[in-house]
Amino acid sequence: MLFGLKINHLKTLLFIAVVMSLASSCNNHSSTGTYRSFISPLIGLNVKSGNDFDVQVLFGKEKKVDSVVYLIDTVKTVSKTDTAAIKLRTEGLKLGNHLLTAKIYNGGESEDLTSNINILAAKAPDLYTYKVISKLPHDTSAYVEGLEYHDGFFYEGTGEKGNSDLRKVNLQTGKVLQRAKLDTALFGEGITIIGNKIFQLTWMDKKAFVYDKNTFKQVAELQYNREGWGLAFDGQKILASDGSNTIYFLDKDNYQQIGSIEVYDDKAEIRQLNELEFIDGKIYANVYQTNTIVIINPENGAVEGKIDLTGIFPVADYYKTDDARGNNVLNGIAYDKARKRLFVAGKKWPYIFEIQILKK
């Protein structure tokens, strides 16, 4: 990721368009001049998962209509014939944005009013700090985008045009044992290991590559039609980030999308999700340009924990000028499942750190 430029522009623009559309449709005049609107919920209301929320519409001059059918997304929830407020449940709804529709029927005609709600995580995440167990040497030319531990070695995917590659690295010495360089026009991104293959993304080049893990020979080049950021493998499917608050699920054999989750804590969406790792049934993700790793429930996208890694490597002390410091932020998570070792890295950092996480 290069500075703050990696933004999911299309998703942001679409979201703005939807909100503007909702705003205009929430206050309607029917063909008879009757003013109708949602009293609640207001557009964009945040509701914690598991909580009920109030729903009420204003019918205007009419004291009664034939019926009002309420839908969440496209699913009918309840029908009423008066203006009294009702409570709708969030149980079973995915985290994220949901469209609320009141379909008003009267005299053989109908009209729709719309609003929306955001479902947040049910509770605040647990907070963690860290203890450094060991420091392992790392090549300071490696702009880390993806990091994996496998069979006693680190595998790295690095970025920057002209310097992007795939590497196999000696844990104890930091020496690069194998390398596959990308074309100098490409900006490499996250990697993950799937059996005897390595899958690697590019940032904005709409390309992904598959390599033989043993030989580093490229065996496939794929079209990848979104920004490439982080990757992980949970044993069944590939997990992919694109800098938004969405984690996409990809088929491990054909690399096509098969699902997704949106990531929220109890207050807001968590954007800038970057490098990923799957550890003991949870998704760990770097939050780009921060010192935070979030721990995510893969079933619903709820942030269950936050690890504060402030101070683990004083970039400002090591790189004395802004030019040298660049964008050398925390990025890279790897896990040794057999020995329960957690490793974290940063772009062009001189060390990879083995850490233990501690609850605050």
mmCIF file of C-alpha atoms in Angstrom:
data_model
loop_
_atom_site.group_PDB
_atom_site.id
_atom_site.type_symbol
_atom_site.label_atom_id
_atom_site.label_comp_id
_atom_site.label_asym_id
_atom_site.label_seq_id
_atom_site.Cartn_x
_atom_site.Cartn_y
_atom_site.Cartn_z
ATOM 1 C CA MET A 1 0.000 0.000 0.000
ATOM 2 C CA LEU A 2 1.474 3.339 -0.975
ATOM 3 C CA PHE A 3 0.722 6.078 1.601
ATOM 4 C CA GLY A 4 -3.019 6.776 1.937
ATOM 5 C CA LEU A 5 -3.837 6.349 -1.729
ATOM 6 C CA LYS A 6 -5.352 2.891 -1.499
ATOM 7 C CA ILE A 7 -9.090 3.633 -1.168
ATOM 8 C CA ASN A 8 -11.947 1.597 -2.461
ATOM 9 C CA HIS A 9 -13.227 4.491 -4.582
ATOM 10 C CA LEU A 10 -16.077 2.650 -6.260
ATOM 11 C CA LYS A 11 -17.559 1.341 -3.017
ATOM 12 C CA THR A 12 -17.328 4.794 -1.408
ATOM 13 C CA LEU A 13 -19.050 6.510 -4.345
ATOM 14 C CA LEU A 14 -21.786 3.896 -4.444
ATOM 15 C CA PHE A 15 -22.391 4.266 -0.715
ATOM 16 C CA ILE A 16 -22.730 8.066 -1.067
ATOM 17 C CA ALA A 17 -25.154 7.604 -3.949
ATOM 18 C CA VAL A 18 -27.283 5.184 -1.930
ATOM 19 C CA VAL A 19 -27.394 7.522 1.076
ATOM 20 C CA MET A 20 -28.424 10.465 -1.127
ATOM 21 C CA SER A 21 -31.107 8.325 -2.717
ATOM 22 C CA LEU A 22 -32.374 7.218 0.681
ATOM 23 C CA ALA A 23 -32.451 10.804 1.927
ATOM 24 C CA SER A 24 -34.624 11.904 -0.954
ATOM 25 C CA SER A 25 -36.982 8.935 -0.670
ATOM 26 C CA CYS A 26 -37.541 9.102 3.090
ATOM 27 C CA ASN A 27 -39.750 12.190 2.741
ATOM 28 C CA ASN A 28 -42.402 11.626 0.123
ATOM 29 C CA HIS A 29 -45.592 13.211 -1.075
ATOM 30 C CA SER A 30 -48.160 10.761 -2.434
ATOM 31 C CA SER A 31 -50.176 11.513 -5.561
ATOM 32 C CA THR A 32 -52.945 12.874 -3.325
ATOM 33 C CA GLY A 33 -50.639 15.404 -1.658
ATOM 34 C CA THR A 34 -50.381 13.473 1.599
ATOM 35 C CA TYR A 35 -47.028 13.901 3.346
ATOM 36 C CA ARG A 36 -45.464 10.616 4.426
ATOM 37 C CA SER A 37 -42.068 9.849 5.952
ATOM 38 C CA PHE A 38 -40.089 7.678 8.321
ATOM 39 C CA ILE A 39 -40.098 9.087 11.848
ATOM 40 C CA SER A 40 -37.643 6.382 12.877
ATOM 41 C CA PRO A 41 -35.125 5.058 12.233
ATOM 42 C CA LEU A 42 -33.166 7.999 10.874
ATOM 43 C CA ILE A 43 -30.952 7.199 7.921
ATOM 44 C CA GLY A 44 -27.773 5.425 8.987
ATOM 45 C CA LEU A 45 -28.896 4.594 12.530
ATOM 46 C CA ASN A 46 -26.302 2.407 14.290
ATOM 47 C CA VAL A 47 -27.759 -0.573 16.139
ATOM 48 C CA LYS A 48 -25.747 -3.150 18.067
ATOM 49 C CA SER A 49 -26.312 -6.714 16.971
ATOM 50 C CA GLY A 50 -28.979 -8.368 19.106
ATOM 51 C CA ASN A 51 -30.707 -5.105 20.015
ATOM 52 C CA ASP A 52 -34.196 -4.143 18.864
ATOM 53 C CA PHE A 53 -34.841 -0.817 17.121
ATOM 54 C CA ASP A 54 -37.919 1.405 16.794
ATOM 55 C CA VAL A 55 -39.710 1.784 13.482
ATOM 56 C CA GLN A 56 -42.463 4.302 12.805
ATOM 57 C CA VAL A 57 -43.838 6.050 9.739
ATOM 58 C CA LEU A 58 -45.928 9.188 9.409
ATOM 59 C CA PHE A 59 -49.032 8.677 7.267
ATOM 60 C CA GLY A 60 -49.754 12.372 6.950
ATOM 61 C CA LYS A 61 -53.361 13.589 6.825
ATOM 62 C CA GLU A 62 -54.795 10.115 6.546
ATOM 63 C CA LYS A 63 -55.630 8.513 9.887
ATOM 64 C CA LYS A 64 -55.595 5.066 8.418
ATOM 65 C CA VAL A 65 -54.282 3.152 5.449
ATOM 66 C CA ASP A 66 -55.154 -0.327 4.292
ATOM 67 C CA SER A 67 -51.805 -1.722 5.492
ATOM 68 C CA VAL A 68 -48.097 -1.055 5.847
ATOM 69 C CA VAL A 69 -45.659 -3.892 5.226
ATOM 70 C CA TYR A 70 -42.163 -3.495 6.675
ATOM 71 C CA LEU A 71 -39.205 -5.199 5.010
ATOM 72 C CA ILE A 72 -35.560 -5.479 6.010
ATOM 73 C CA ASP A 73 -33.638 -5.746 2.764
ATOM 74 C CA THR A 74 -36.141 -7.859 0.802
ATOM 75 C CA VAL A 75 -37.537 -9.893 3.685
ATOM 76 C CA LYS A 76 -41.017 -9.122 5.027
ATOM 77 C CA THR A 77 -40.974 -8.677 8.814
ATOM 78 C CA VAL A 78 -44.375 -7.370 9.935
ATOM 79 C CA SER A 79 -47.584 -5.725 8.669
ATOM 80 C CA LYS A 80 -49.614 -2.953 10.410
ATOM 81 C CA THR A 81 -52.537 -0.605 9.756
ATOM 82 C CA ASP A 82 -51.737 2.279 12.112
ATOM 83 C CA THR A 83 -48.985 4.762 12.919
ATOM 84 C CA ALA A 84 -47.940 3.226 16.238
ATOM 85 C CA ALA A 85 -44.241 2.525 16.587
ATOM 86 C CA ILE A 86 -43.064 -1.070 16.442
ATOM 87 C CA LYS A 87 -39.814 -2.761 17.366
ATOM 88 C CA LEU A 88 -37.878 -4.852 14.884
ATOM 89 C CA ARG A 89 -35.194 -7.363 15.824
ATOM 90 C CA THR A 90 -31.629 -7.491 14.555
ATOM 91 C CA GLU A 91 -31.153 -11.132 15.461
ATOM 92 C CA GLY A 92 -29.914 -13.059 12.435
ATOM 93 C CA LEU A 93 -28.894 -9.972 10.454
ATOM 94 C CA LYS A 94 -25.328 -9.718 9.180
ATOM 95 C CA LEU A 95 -23.220 -6.829 10.383
ATOM 96 C CA GLY A 96 -23.315 -3.823 8.097
ATOM 97 C CA ASN A 97 -25.862 -1.793 6.179
ATOM 98 C CA HIS A 98 -29.458 -2.963 5.752
ATOM 99 C CA LEU A 99 -32.241 -1.327 3.772
ATOM 100 C CA LEU A 100 -35.537 -0.765 5.590
ATOM 101 C CA THR A 101 -38.674 -0.370 3.460
ATOM 102 C CA ALA A 102 -42.197 0.590 4.483
ATOM 103 C CA LYS A 103 -44.573 -0.444 1.685
ATOM 104 C CA ILE A 104 -47.813 1.520 2.157
ATOM 105 C CA TYR A 105 -51.012 0.177 0.603
ATOM 106 C CA ASN A 106 -54.150 2.292 0.263
ATOM 107 C CA GLY A 107 -57.063 2.212 -2.139
ATOM 108 C CA GLY A 108 -55.437 -0.271 -4.480
ATOM 109 C CA GLU A 109 -52.245 1.777 -4.754
ATOM 110 C CA SER A 110 -48.909 1.458 -3.003
ATOM 111 C CA GLU A 111 -45.819 3.510 -2.370
ATOM 112 C CA ASP A 112 -42.462 2.810 -0.742
ATOM 113 C CA LEU A 113 -40.617 4.738 1.952
ATOM 114 C CA THR A 114 -37.022 3.762 2.686
ATOM 115 C CA SER A 115 -34.452 4.236 5.399
ATOM 116 C CA ASN A 116 -31.436 2.192 6.501
ATOM 117 C CA ILE A 117 -29.629 0.920 9.580
ATOM 118 C CA ASN A 118 -26.080 -0.224 10.313
ATOM 119 C CA ILE A 119 -25.672 -3.322 12.456
ATOM 120 C CA LEU A 120 -22.607 -3.097 14.720
ATOM 121 C CA ALA A 121 -20.833 -5.686 16.829
ATOM 122 C CA ALA A 122 -22.754 -6.574 19.974
ATOM 123 C CA LYS A 123 -19.979 -5.683 22.417
ATOM 124 C CA ALA A 124 -16.706 -3.794 22.662
ATOM 125 C CA PRO A 125 -13.574 -5.731 21.665
ATOM 126 C CA ASP A 126 -11.142 -7.065 24.237
ATOM 127 C CA LEU A 127 -7.959 -4.972 24.373
ATOM 128 C CA TYR A 128 -4.473 -6.459 24.231
ATOM 129 C CA THR A 129 -0.886 -5.337 24.443
ATOM 130 C CA TYR A 130 2.226 -7.408 23.683
ATOM 131 C CA LYS A 131 5.514 -8.794 24.902
ATOM 132 C CA VAL A 132 8.459 -9.235 22.531
ATOM 133 C CA ILE A 133 9.806 -12.790 22.714
ATOM 134 C CA SER A 134 12.544 -12.463 20.097
ATOM 135 C CA LYS A 135 13.784 -10.327 17.211
ATOM 136 C CA LEU A 136 14.715 -11.988 13.926
ATOM 137 C CA PRO A 137 16.789 -10.239 11.226
ATOM 138 C CA HIS A 138 14.920 -8.898 8.212
ATOM 139 C CA ASP A 139 15.984 -7.438 4.858
ATOM 140 C CA THR A 140 15.322 -3.686 4.974
ATOM 141 C CA SER A 141 14.727 -3.589 1.222
ATOM 142 C CA ALA A 142 11.596 -5.756 1.661
ATOM 143 C CA TYR A 143 8.444 -3.641 1.505
ATOM 144 C CA VAL A 144 6.326 -6.288 3.224
ATOM 145 C CA GLU A 145 2.835 -6.841 1.829
ATOM 146 C CA GLY A 146 2.325 -10.482 2.735
ATOM 147 C CA LEU A 147 3.981 -12.710 5.336
ATOM 148 C CA GLU A 148 3.584 -16.459 5.920
ATOM 149 C CA TYR A 149 5.300 -19.019 8.129
ATOM 150 C CA HIS A 150 5.485 -22.520 6.660
ATOM 151 C CA ASP A 151 7.683 -25.550 7.384
ATOM 152 C CA GLY A 152 10.289 -23.515 9.256
ATOM 153 C CA PHE A 153 10.615 -20.674 6.738
ATOM 154 C CA PHE A 154 9.120 -17.250 6.144
ATOM 155 C CA TYR A 155 7.485 -16.557 2.806
ATOM 156 C CA GLU A 156 7.154 -12.889 1.882
ATOM 157 C CA GLY A 157 5.342 -10.980 -0.818
ATOM 158 C CA THR A 158 6.839 -7.521 -1.296
ATOM 159 C CA GLY A 159 5.602 -4.355 -2.971
ATOM 160 C CA GLU A 160 6.753 -1.221 -4.786
ATOM 161 C CA LYS A 161 7.059 -1.048 -8.546
ATOM 162 C CA GLY A 162 10.431 -2.309 -9.690
ATOM 163 C CA ASN A 163 11.074 -4.120 -6.402
ATOM 164 C CA SER A 164 8.107 -6.468 -6.004
ATOM 165 C CA ASP A 165 8.797 -10.146 -5.561
ATOM 166 C CA LEU A 166 7.989 -13.405 -3.809
ATOM 167 C CA ARG A 167 10.579 -14.693 -1.331
ATOM 168 C CA LYS A 168 11.463 -17.702 0.789
ATOM 169 C CA VAL A 169 13.506 -16.525 3.773
ATOM 170 C CA ASN A 170 15.691 -18.196 6.406
ATOM 171 C CA LEU A 171 14.113 -17.521 9.795
ATOM 172 C CA GLN A 172 17.307 -17.121 11.783
ATOM 173 C CA THR A 173 19.473 -15.196 9.323
ATOM 174 C CA GLY A 174 16.949 -13.270 7.210
ATOM 175 C CA LYS A 175 18.738 -14.526 4.085
ATOM 176 C CA VAL A 176 16.604 -14.832 0.945
ATOM 177 C CA LEU A 177 16.759 -18.452 -0.197
ATOM 178 C CA GLN A 178 14.425 -18.284 -3.215
ATOM 179 C CA ARG A 179 12.942 -15.422 -5.165
ATOM 180 C CA ALA A 180 10.497 -14.839 -8.015
ATOM 181 C CA LYS A 181 10.545 -11.252 -9.234
ATOM 182 C CA LEU A 182 7.462 -9.559 -10.621
ATOM 183 C CA ASP A 183 7.519 -7.441 -13.753
ATOM 184 C CA THR A 184 8.877 -3.994 -12.878
ATOM 185 C CA ALA A 185 5.548 -2.387 -13.869
ATOM 186 C CA LEU A 186 3.659 -4.353 -11.188
ATOM 187 C CA PHE A 187 3.110 -3.594 -7.501
ATOM 188 C CA GLY A 188 3.068 -6.839 -5.527
ATOM 189 C CA GLU A 189 0.700 -7.438 -2.636
ATOM 190 C CA GLY A 190 -0.485 -10.136 -0.222
ATOM 191 C CA ILE A 191 0.327 -13.835 -0.445
ATOM 192 C CA THR A 192 -1.002 -17.063 1.016
ATOM 193 C CA ILE A 193 -0.003 -20.721 0.796
ATOM 194 C CA ILE A 194 -2.585 -23.276 -0.329
ATOM 195 C CA GLY A 195 -1.168 -26.784 -0.303
ATOM 196 C CA ASN A 196 1.757 -26.839 -2.713
ATOM 197 C CA LYS A 197 0.860 -23.496 -4.300
ATOM 198 C CA ILE A 198 1.398 -19.837 -3.410
ATOM 199 C CA PHE A 199 -1.217 -17.262 -4.401
ATOM 200 C CA GLN A 200 -0.064 -13.638 -4.795
ATOM 201 C CA LEU A 201 -2.013 -10.441 -5.534
ATOM 202 C CA THR A 202 -1.028 -7.169 -7.138
ATOM 203 C CA TRP A 203 -2.314 -3.832 -5.917
ATOM 204 C CA MET A 204 -4.094 -2.045 -8.790
ATOM 205 C CA ASP A 205 -2.845 -4.053 -11.737
ATOM 206 C CA LYS A 206 -5.845 -6.434 -11.841
ATOM 207 C CA LYS A 207 -3.526 -9.437 -11.855
ATOM 208 C CA ALA A 208 -2.882 -12.337 -9.505
ATOM 209 C CA PHE A 209 -0.329 -15.113 -9.769
ATOM 210 C CA VAL A 210 -0.086 -18.743 -8.712
ATOM 211 C CA TYR A 211 3.323 -20.318 -8.061
ATOM 212 C CA ASP A 212 4.595 -23.789 -7.339
ATOM 213 C CA LYS A 213 5.663 -23.542 -3.680
ATOM 214 C CA ASN A 214 8.746 -25.706 -4.133
ATOM 215 C CA THR A 215 10.169 -24.285 -7.357
ATOM 216 C CA PHE A 216 8.668 -20.757 -7.326
ATOM 217 C CA LYS A 217 7.757 -21.343 -10.960
ATOM 218 C CA GLN A 218 4.703 -19.334 -11.982
ATOM 219 C CA VAL A 219 1.957 -21.773 -12.982
ATOM 220 C CA ALA A 220 -0.937 -19.364 -13.589
ATOM 221 C CA GLU A 221 -1.748 -15.698 -14.147
ATOM 222 C CA LEU A 222 -5.285 -14.645 -13.260
ATOM 223 C CA GLN A 223 -7.537 -11.638 -13.754
ATOM 224 C CA TYR A 224 -8.294 -10.026 -10.372
ATOM 225 C CA ASN A 225 -10.901 -7.282 -10.638
ATOM 226 C CA ARG A 226 -10.488 -5.425 -7.363
ATOM 227 C CA GLU A 227 -7.624 -3.852 -5.458
ATOM 228 C CA GLY A 228 -5.310 -6.462 -3.980
ATOM 229 C CA TRP A 229 -4.266 -6.005 -0.336
ATOM 230 C CA GLY A 230 -4.019 -8.940 2.074
ATOM 231 C CA LEU A 231 -4.531 -12.704 1.832
ATOM 232 C CA ALA A 232 -4.884 -15.671 4.170
ATOM 233 C CA PHE A 233 -6.114 -19.267 3.988
ATOM 234 C CA ASP A 234 -8.355 -20.818 6.645
ATOM 235 C CA GLY A 235 -7.949 -24.390 5.415
ATOM 236 C CA GLN A 236 -11.127 -24.275 3.346
ATOM 237 C CA LYS A 237 -11.220 -20.953 1.550
ATOM 238 C CA ILE A 238 -9.060 -17.944 0.762
ATOM 239 C CA LEU A 239 -9.596 -14.694 2.673
ATOM 240 C CA ALA A 240 -8.856 -11.440 0.828
ATOM 241 C CA SER A 241 -8.921 -7.746 1.780
ATOM 242 C CA ASP A 242 -9.073 -4.673 -0.438
ATOM 243 C CA GLY A 243 -8.610 -1.765 1.976
ATOM 244 C CA SER A 244 -12.301 -1.443 2.775
ATOM 245 C CA ASN A 245 -14.063 -3.022 5.751
ATOM 246 C CA THR A 246 -14.926 -6.118 3.680
ATOM 247 C CA ILE A 247 -13.157 -9.462 3.774
ATOM 248 C CA TYR A 248 -13.933 -11.551 0.710
ATOM 249 C CA PHE A 249 -14.070 -15.350 0.632
ATOM 250 C CA LEU A 250 -12.576 -16.966 -2.465
ATOM 251 C CA ASP A 251 -12.749 -20.540 -3.690
ATOM 252 C CA LYS A 252 -9.364 -22.198 -3.121
ATOM 253 C CA ASP A 253 -9.408 -23.929 -6.506
ATOM 254 C CA ASN A 254 -10.770 -21.355 -8.957
ATOM 255 C CA TYR A 255 -10.188 -18.166 -6.878
ATOM 256 C CA GLN A 256 -13.730 -16.878 -7.515
ATOM 257 C CA GLN A 257 -15.674 -15.059 -4.791
ATOM 258 C CA ILE A 258 -17.999 -17.296 -2.774
ATOM 259 C CA GLY A 259 -18.956 -14.939 0.071
ATOM 260 C CA SER A 260 -17.884 -12.042 2.257
ATOM 261 C CA ILE A 261 -18.205 -10.409 5.669
ATOM 262 C CA GLU A 262 -18.173 -6.751 6.675
ATOM 263 C CA VAL A 263 -16.024 -5.875 9.668
ATOM 264 C CA TYR A 264 -17.389 -3.733 12.523
ATOM 265 C CA ASP A 265 -16.615 -3.144 16.148
ATOM 266 C CA ASP A 266 -19.283 -1.853 18.547
ATOM 267 C CA LYS A 267 -18.915 1.723 17.266
ATOM 268 C CA ALA A 268 -18.199 1.752 13.537
ATOM 269 C CA GLU A 269 -16.886 -0.089 10.513
ATOM 270 C CA ILE A 270 -13.165 -0.899 10.514
ATOM 271 C CA ARG A 271 -11.663 0.124 7.181
ATOM 272 C CA GLN A 272 -8.117 -0.151 5.814
ATOM 273 C CA LEU A 273 -7.962 -3.889 6.537
ATOM 274 C CA ASN A 274 -4.665 -5.057 5.143
ATOM 275 C CA GLU A 275 -2.457 -8.115 5.747
ATOM 276 C CA LEU A 276 -4.399 -11.125 7.050
ATOM 277 C CA GLU A 277 -3.675 -14.303 9.005
ATOM 278 C CA PHE A 278 -5.995 -17.068 10.203
ATOM 279 C CA ILE A 279 -5.140 -18.096 13.774
ATOM 280 C CA ASP A 280 -7.072 -20.532 15.967
ATOM 281 C CA GLY A 281 -10.368 -19.911 14.200
ATOM 282 C CA LYS A 282 -10.091 -16.100 14.051
ATOM 283 C CA ILE A 283 -8.953 -13.627 11.389
ATOM 284 C CA TYR A 284 -6.108 -11.323 12.404
ATOM 285 C CA ALA A 285 -5.771 -8.180 10.273
ATOM 286 C CA ASN A 286 -3.402 -5.227 10.191
ATOM 287 C CA VAL A 287 -5.251 -1.908 10.097
ATOM 288 C CA TYR A 288 -3.178 0.004 7.564
ATOM 289 C CA GLN A 289 -1.136 2.982 8.785
ATOM 290 C CA THR A 290 -1.902 2.181 12.435
ATOM 291 C CA ASN A 291 -0.242 0.161 15.186
ATOM 292 C CA THR A 292 -3.338 -2.002 15.550
ATOM 293 C CA ILE A 293 -4.104 -5.599 14.692
ATOM 294 C CA VAL A 294 -7.782 -6.528 14.956
ATOM 295 C CA ILE A 295 -9.090 -9.999 15.770
ATOM 296 C CA ILE A 296 -12.208 -10.760 13.738
ATOM 297 C CA ASN A 297 -14.939 -13.366 14.058
ATOM 298 C CA PRO A 298 -15.013 -14.991 10.587
ATOM 299 C CA GLU A 299 -18.695 -15.891 10.908
ATOM 300 C CA ASN A 300 -20.114 -12.398 11.312
ATOM 301 C CA GLY A 301 -17.281 -9.852 10.959
ATOM 302 C CA ALA A 302 -17.403 -8.673 14.582
ATOM 303 C CA VAL A 303 -14.128 -7.314 15.968
ATOM 304 C CA GLU A 304 -13.562 -9.345 19.117
ATOM 305 C CA GLY A 305 -10.120 -8.004 20.003
ATOM 306 C CA LYS A 306 -7.623 -5.235 19.287
ATOM 307 C CA ILE A 307 -3.871 -5.591 19.776
ATOM 308 C CA ASP A 308 -2.018 -2.317 20.348
ATOM 309 C CA LEU A 309 1.546 -2.689 19.037
ATOM 310 C CA THR A 310 2.586 0.899 19.685
ATOM 311 C CA GLY A 311 6.312 1.138 20.318
ATOM 312 C CA ILE A 312 7.306 -2.264 18.980
ATOM 313 C CA PHE A 313 9.629 -0.640 16.452
ATOM 314 C CA PRO A 314 10.466 3.109 16.638
ATOM 315 C CA VAL A 315 10.407 3.915 12.924
ATOM 316 C CA ALA A 316 11.118 7.604 13.574
ATOM 317 C CA ASP A 317 14.272 6.739 15.501
ATOM 318 C CA TYR A 318 15.548 4.257 12.939
ATOM 319 C CA TYR A 319 14.734 6.341 9.840
ATOM 320 C CA LYS A 320 15.873 9.855 10.683
ATOM 321 C CA THR A 321 14.321 11.733 7.727
ATOM 322 C CA ASP A 322 10.840 11.784 6.240
ATOM 323 C CA ASP A 323 12.159 10.563 2.888
ATOM 324 C CA ALA A 324 13.906 7.594 4.467
ATOM 325 C CA ARG A 325 10.955 6.890 6.764
ATOM 326 C CA GLY A 326 8.517 6.843 3.856
ATOM 327 C CA ASN A 327 5.558 4.603 4.563
ATOM 328 C CA ASN A 328 7.377 1.961 6.561
ATOM 329 C CA VAL A 329 4.430 1.031 8.747
ATOM 330 C CA LEU A 330 3.461 -2.098 10.632
ATOM 331 C CA ASN A 331 2.369 -4.788 8.185
ATOM 332 C CA GLY A 332 2.744 -8.547 8.202
ATOM 333 C CA ILE A 333 1.357 -11.303 10.418
ATOM 334 C CA ALA A 334 2.515 -14.934 10.437
ATOM 335 C CA TYR A 335 1.736 -17.857 12.720
ATOM 336 C CA ASP A 336 3.604 -21.047 13.553
ATOM 337 C CA LYS A 337 0.682 -23.311 14.402
ATOM 338 C CA ALA A 338 2.811 -26.181 15.686
ATOM 339 C CA ARG A 339 4.728 -24.098 18.231
ATOM 340 C CA LYS A 340 2.054 -21.415 18.777
ATOM 341 C CA ARG A 341 4.404 -18.599 17.725
ATOM 342 C CA LEU A 342 3.022 -15.274 16.473
ATOM 343 C CA PHE A 343 5.230 -13.069 14.261
ATOM 344 C CA VAL A 344 4.677 -9.472 13.151
ATOM 345 C CA ALA A 345 6.615 -7.352 10.680
ATOM 346 C CA GLY A 346 6.734 -3.946 9.047
ATOM 347 C CA LYS A 347 7.654 -2.499 5.682
ATOM 348 C CA LYS A 348 11.459 -2.308 5.408
ATOM 349 C CA TRP A 349 11.877 -3.000 9.113
ATOM 350 C CA PRO A 350 15.210 -4.540 10.164
ATOM 351 C CA TYR A 351 13.432 -7.127 12.321
ATOM 352 C CA ILE A 352 10.548 -9.542 12.366
ATOM 353 C CA PHE A 353 9.233 -9.796 15.918
ATOM 354 C CA GLU A 354 7.969 -12.875 17.681
ATOM 355 C CA ILE A 355 5.418 -11.627 20.209
ATOM 356 C CA GLN A 356 3.099 -12.823 22.909
ATOM 357 C CA ILE A 357 -0.199 -10.998 23.225
ATOM 358 C CA LEU A 358 -1.321 -9.989 26.712
ATOM 359 C CA LYS A 359 -4.748 -8.846 27.794
ATOM 360 C CA LYS A 360 -4.814 -5.282 29.119
#
